[in-house]
Amino acid sequence: AQSVAQPEDQVNVAEGNPLTVKCTYSVSGNPYLFWYVQYPNRGLQFLLKYITGDNLVKGSYGFEAEFNKSQTSFHLKKPSALVSDSALYFCAVRVPNTGGFKTIFGAGTRLFVKA
Amino acid sequence: EPEVTQTPSHQVTQMGQEVILRCVPISNHLYFYWYRQILGQKVEFLVSFYNNEISEKSEIFDDQFSVERPDGSNFTLKIRSTKLEDSAMYFCASTYQTGGVDEQFFGPGTRLTVL
């Protein structure tokens, strides 16, 4: 079955330190991987995606993610965290369905960045 | 920048009542989706819609749910007889789908509270 796992419910990091939010996936065929961020009482905002090409993908707000096929991982990273990065982060995979694709989300990881 | 819009932002209803959640997808998009997020939990796929019919639905999407594209711009989710457990954030999404894997654009969500 197609699935996405985010092993950490919560990640705490100090402002200015690097952050990593982990994601692993299980899909048949090529993985189409996404990260979304959700701020309190807001919708889902697209951060970045991996479809093909370079394993290191750069996205919005200074975030990047590294696709690792052998480890089936797509961890989200940022070199220097900001307090404003505190939010709920979802890893997701797009899988084919009839006539298109649907998105399967991980459970989410809450990121707390302390000043 | 074009965006998906949803109304209302918050809907409060009594158990057993019917509700209609409205979405206006991005105008040239062809594929439409509804997702649900129960408070504090992950985002779950409900249904996808293409070419004026449901292309896939999840096990959550039972007979109390229906979707419709009544005109060229709106995409609605109807819940016929709401239950307490229907309380959640409902996200609409759309994608153009050029033949590759386009990202889904999500609306801001409608928070449904069933009393």
Short mmCIF file of C-alpha atoms in Angstrom, two decimals:
data_model
loop_
_atom_site.label_atom_id
_atom_site.label_comp_id
_atom_site.label_asym_id
_atom_site.label_seq_id
_atom_site.Cartn_x
_atom_site.Cartn_y
_atom_site.Cartn_z
CA ALA A 1 0.00 0.00 0.00
CA GLN A 2 1.13 3.54 -0.68
CA SER A 3 2.03 5.36 2.51
CA VAL A 4 4.05 8.15 4.06
CA ALA A 5 5.59 8.06 7.51
CA GLN A 6 6.72 10.98 9.63
CA PRO A 7 8.34 9.31 12.63
CA GLU A 8 8.43 12.40 14.84
CA ASP A 9 5.30 13.99 16.23
CA GLN A 10 7.28 17.03 17.27
CA VAL A 11 10.68 18.57 16.59
CA ASN A 12 12.18 21.23 18.83
CA VAL A 13 15.04 23.40 17.66
CA ALA A 14 16.64 26.64 18.75
CA GLU A 15 16.50 29.64 16.46
CA GLY A 16 19.54 29.81 14.23
CA ASN A 17 20.19 26.07 14.41
CA PRO A 18 19.67 23.73 11.48
CA LEU A 19 16.44 21.77 11.41
CA THR A 20 15.45 18.44 9.92
CA VAL A 21 11.95 17.02 9.68
CA LYS A 22 11.98 13.37 8.65
CA CYS A 23 9.83 11.59 6.10
CA THR A 24 9.92 8.13 4.60
CA TYR A 25 7.64 6.77 1.93
CA SER A 26 6.41 3.52 0.48
CA VAL A 27 5.08 3.61 -3.05
CA SER A 28 5.09 1.40 -6.08
CA GLY A 29 6.62 3.06 -9.08
CA ASN A 30 8.18 6.49 -9.15
CA PRO A 31 7.63 8.60 -6.04
CA TYR A 32 6.23 12.09 -6.44
CA LEU A 33 7.00 13.74 -3.12
CA PHE A 34 5.82 16.98 -1.58
CA TRP A 35 6.13 19.01 1.59
CA TYR A 36 3.35 21.26 2.83
CA VAL A 37 3.24 23.61 5.82
CA GLN A 38 0.19 24.51 7.87
CA TYR A 39 0.17 27.52 10.15
CA PRO A 40 -2.44 27.75 12.94
CA ASN A 41 -5.96 28.15 11.57
CA ARG A 42 -4.66 28.27 8.03
CA GLY A 43 -4.75 26.01 5.01
CA LEU A 44 -1.98 23.95 3.48
CA GLN A 45 0.82 25.81 1.79
CA PHE A 46 3.05 24.13 -0.75
CA LEU A 47 6.75 24.22 0.15
CA LEU A 48 8.52 22.06 -2.41
CA LYS A 49 8.30 18.94 -4.52
CA TYR A 50 10.43 16.20 -6.00
CA ILE A 51 9.31 14.74 -9.30
CA THR A 52 12.57 13.87 -11.05
CA GLY A 53 16.08 15.23 -11.48
CA ASP A 54 18.35 16.58 -8.74
CA ASN A 55 17.99 14.81 -5.43
CA LEU A 56 18.28 18.10 -3.55
CA VAL A 57 15.20 20.21 -4.05
CA LYS A 58 14.97 23.83 -2.96
CA GLY A 59 11.66 25.38 -2.00
CA SER A 60 9.97 28.31 -0.34
CA TYR A 61 11.19 30.16 2.77
CA GLY A 62 14.72 28.71 2.56
CA PHE A 63 13.60 25.10 2.95
CA GLU A 64 15.10 22.24 1.01
CA ALA A 65 14.61 18.49 0.91
CA GLU A 66 16.79 15.61 -0.11
CA PHE A 67 15.40 12.65 -1.98
CA ASN A 68 17.18 9.43 -1.08
CA LYS A 69 15.95 6.50 -3.14
CA SER A 70 17.90 3.80 -1.33
CA GLN A 71 16.56 4.92 2.05
CA THR A 72 13.13 5.84 0.63
CA SER A 73 13.37 9.14 2.44
CA PHE A 74 12.58 12.77 1.70
CA HIS A 75 13.68 14.73 4.74
CA LEU A 76 12.95 18.44 4.98
CA LYS A 77 15.82 20.68 6.03
CA LYS A 78 16.69 24.27 6.69
CA PRO A 79 20.19 25.52 7.56
CA SER A 80 19.04 28.14 10.07
CA ALA A 81 15.64 27.96 11.76
CA LEU A 82 13.45 30.98 12.47
CA VAL A 83 10.83 31.30 15.17
CA SER A 84 8.34 31.99 12.37
CA ASP A 85 9.02 28.50 10.98
CA SER A 86 7.04 27.05 13.89
CA ALA A 87 4.14 25.23 12.27
CA LEU A 88 2.81 21.80 11.31
CA TYR A 89 4.65 20.16 8.43
CA PHE A 90 3.20 17.45 6.23
CA CYS A 91 5.10 15.17 3.91
CA ALA A 92 2.98 13.82 1.07
CA VAL A 93 3.15 11.57 -1.94
CA ARG A 94 1.08 11.86 -5.10
CA VAL A 95 -0.17 8.54 -6.39
CA PRO A 96 -2.13 7.81 -9.54
CA ASN A 97 -5.85 7.39 -9.35
CA THR A 98 -8.46 7.19 -12.04
CA GLY A 99 -7.86 10.08 -14.38
CA GLY A 100 -5.18 11.79 -12.35
CA PHE A 101 -3.45 11.73 -9.01
CA LYS A 102 -4.46 11.95 -5.36
CA THR A 103 -2.34 12.99 -2.40
CA ILE A 104 -1.55 10.79 0.57
CA PHE A 105 -0.32 12.71 3.59
CA GLY A 106 1.87 11.75 6.48
CA ALA A 107 0.61 12.32 10.00
CA GLY A 108 2.42 15.63 10.29
CA THR A 109 5.29 16.88 12.43
CA ARG A 110 4.92 19.90 14.66
CA LEU A 111 8.01 22.09 14.57
CA PHE A 112 8.74 24.38 17.51
CA VAL A 113 11.53 26.90 17.09
CA LYS A 114 12.55 28.62 20.32
CA ALA A 115 14.08 32.07 20.40
CA GLU B 1 -1.53 34.62 -8.25
CA PRO B 2 -4.61 32.44 -8.73
CA GLU B 3 -5.87 30.61 -5.68
CA VAL B 4 -8.52 28.18 -4.52
CA THR B 5 -11.18 29.81 -2.37
CA GLN B 6 -13.61 28.21 0.07
CA THR B 7 -16.74 29.42 1.82
CA PRO B 8 -17.67 29.62 4.57
CA SER B 9 -14.51 29.68 6.63
CA HIS B 10 -16.40 28.27 9.60
CA GLN B 11 -19.72 26.44 9.65
CA VAL B 12 -21.54 25.42 12.81
CA THR B 13 -24.46 23.04 12.48
CA GLN B 14 -26.66 20.76 14.53
CA MET B 15 -26.30 17.02 14.27
CA GLY B 16 -28.57 15.63 11.57
CA GLN B 17 -28.61 18.81 9.51
CA GLU B 18 -27.38 19.07 5.95
CA VAL B 19 -24.43 21.27 5.10
CA ILE B 20 -22.94 22.37 1.81
CA LEU B 21 -19.31 23.42 1.67
CA ARG B 22 -18.36 25.52 -1.30
CA CYS B 23 -15.15 25.81 -3.24
CA VAL B 24 -14.05 27.80 -6.25
CA PRO B 25 -11.09 26.01 -7.83
CA ILE B 26 -8.52 27.74 -10.00
CA SER B 27 -10.26 28.55 -13.25
CA ASN B 28 -8.33 26.45 -15.77
CA HIS B 29 -7.92 23.44 -13.52
CA LEU B 30 -9.49 20.15 -14.47
CA TYR B 31 -9.23 17.93 -11.40
CA PHE B 32 -10.91 18.69 -8.10
CA TYR B 33 -10.57 17.13 -4.68
CA TRP B 34 -11.89 17.22 -1.15
CA TYR B 35 -9.76 16.32 1.86
CA ARG B 36 -10.61 16.23 5.55
CA GLN B 37 -8.51 16.92 8.62
CA ILE B 38 -9.95 16.01 12.00
CA LEU B 39 -8.46 18.31 14.63
CA GLY B 40 -4.88 17.35 15.39
CA GLN B 41 -4.86 14.49 12.92
CA LYS B 42 -3.58 14.00 9.43
CA VAL B 43 -5.15 15.17 6.23
CA GLU B 44 -7.21 12.42 4.59
CA PHE B 45 -8.34 12.07 0.99
CA LEU B 46 -12.10 12.02 0.54
CA VAL B 47 -12.86 12.22 -3.16
CA SER B 48 -11.54 13.27 -6.53
CA PHE B 49 -13.67 14.61 -9.37
CA TYR B 50 -12.87 14.86 -13.06
CA ASN B 51 -14.93 15.37 -16.18
CA ASN B 52 -18.09 15.89 -14.14
CA GLU B 53 -17.90 12.65 -12.26
CA ILE B 54 -16.25 11.10 -9.25
CA SER B 55 -13.00 9.44 -10.29
CA GLU B 56 -12.15 7.98 -6.89
CA LYS B 57 -13.52 8.06 -3.36
CA SER B 58 -12.18 6.84 -0.06
CA GLU B 59 -13.96 4.62 2.43
CA ILE B 60 -14.75 7.76 4.42
CA PHE B 61 -16.84 9.08 1.54
CA ASP B 62 -20.02 7.13 2.22
CA ASP B 63 -23.61 7.72 1.11
CA GLN B 64 -24.04 10.80 3.31
CA PHE B 65 -21.48 12.65 1.18
CA SER B 66 -21.91 13.95 -2.35
CA VAL B 67 -20.04 16.32 -4.62
CA GLU B 68 -21.20 18.46 -7.45
CA ARG B 69 -19.92 20.98 -9.92
CA PRO B 70 -23.16 22.86 -10.50
CA ASP B 71 -21.70 25.47 -12.86
CA GLY B 72 -18.38 26.26 -14.46
CA SER B 73 -16.77 27.62 -11.33
CA ASN B 74 -18.08 26.07 -8.11
CA PHE B 75 -17.31 22.68 -6.61
CA THR B 76 -19.41 21.66 -3.63
CA LEU B 77 -19.32 19.01 -0.93
CA LYS B 78 -22.67 18.14 0.62
CA ILE B 79 -23.01 16.23 3.86
CA ARG B 80 -26.60 15.06 4.09
CA SER B 81 -27.10 14.27 7.74
CA THR B 82 -24.18 15.47 9.78
CA LYS B 83 -22.75 13.49 12.67
CA LEU B 84 -20.57 14.64 15.53
CA GLU B 85 -17.60 12.86 14.00
CA ASP B 86 -17.93 14.94 10.82
CA SER B 87 -16.47 17.87 12.74
CA ALA B 88 -13.23 18.63 10.93
CA MET B 89 -11.46 20.99 8.62
CA TYR B 90 -12.42 20.35 5.01
CA PHE B 91 -9.97 21.32 2.29
CA CYS B 92 -10.76 21.68 -1.36
CA ALA B 93 -7.93 21.29 -3.88
CA SER B 94 -7.52 21.51 -7.62
CA THR B 95 -4.88 20.74 -10.17
CA TYR B 96 -4.50 21.26 -13.89
CA GLN B 97 -2.68 18.00 -14.63
CA THR B 98 -0.70 18.52 -17.81
CA GLY B 99 0.26 14.86 -18.03
CA GLY B 100 3.06 15.22 -15.53
CA VAL B 101 2.58 15.47 -11.79
CA ASP B 102 1.35 18.93 -11.04
CA GLU B 103 1.06 20.15 -7.49
CA GLN B 104 -2.34 20.42 -5.95
CA PHE B 105 -3.43 23.87 -4.89
CA PHE B 106 -5.32 23.82 -1.62
CA GLY B 107 -7.94 26.22 -0.40
CA PRO B 108 -7.82 27.72 3.10
CA GLY B 109 -10.34 25.21 4.41
CA THR B 110 -13.77 25.26 6.00
CA ARG B 111 -13.94 24.37 9.66
CA LEU B 112 -17.12 22.36 10.25
CA THR B 113 -18.37 22.05 13.80
CA VAL B 114 -21.25 19.66 14.43
CA LEU B 115 -23.01 20.14 17.77
#
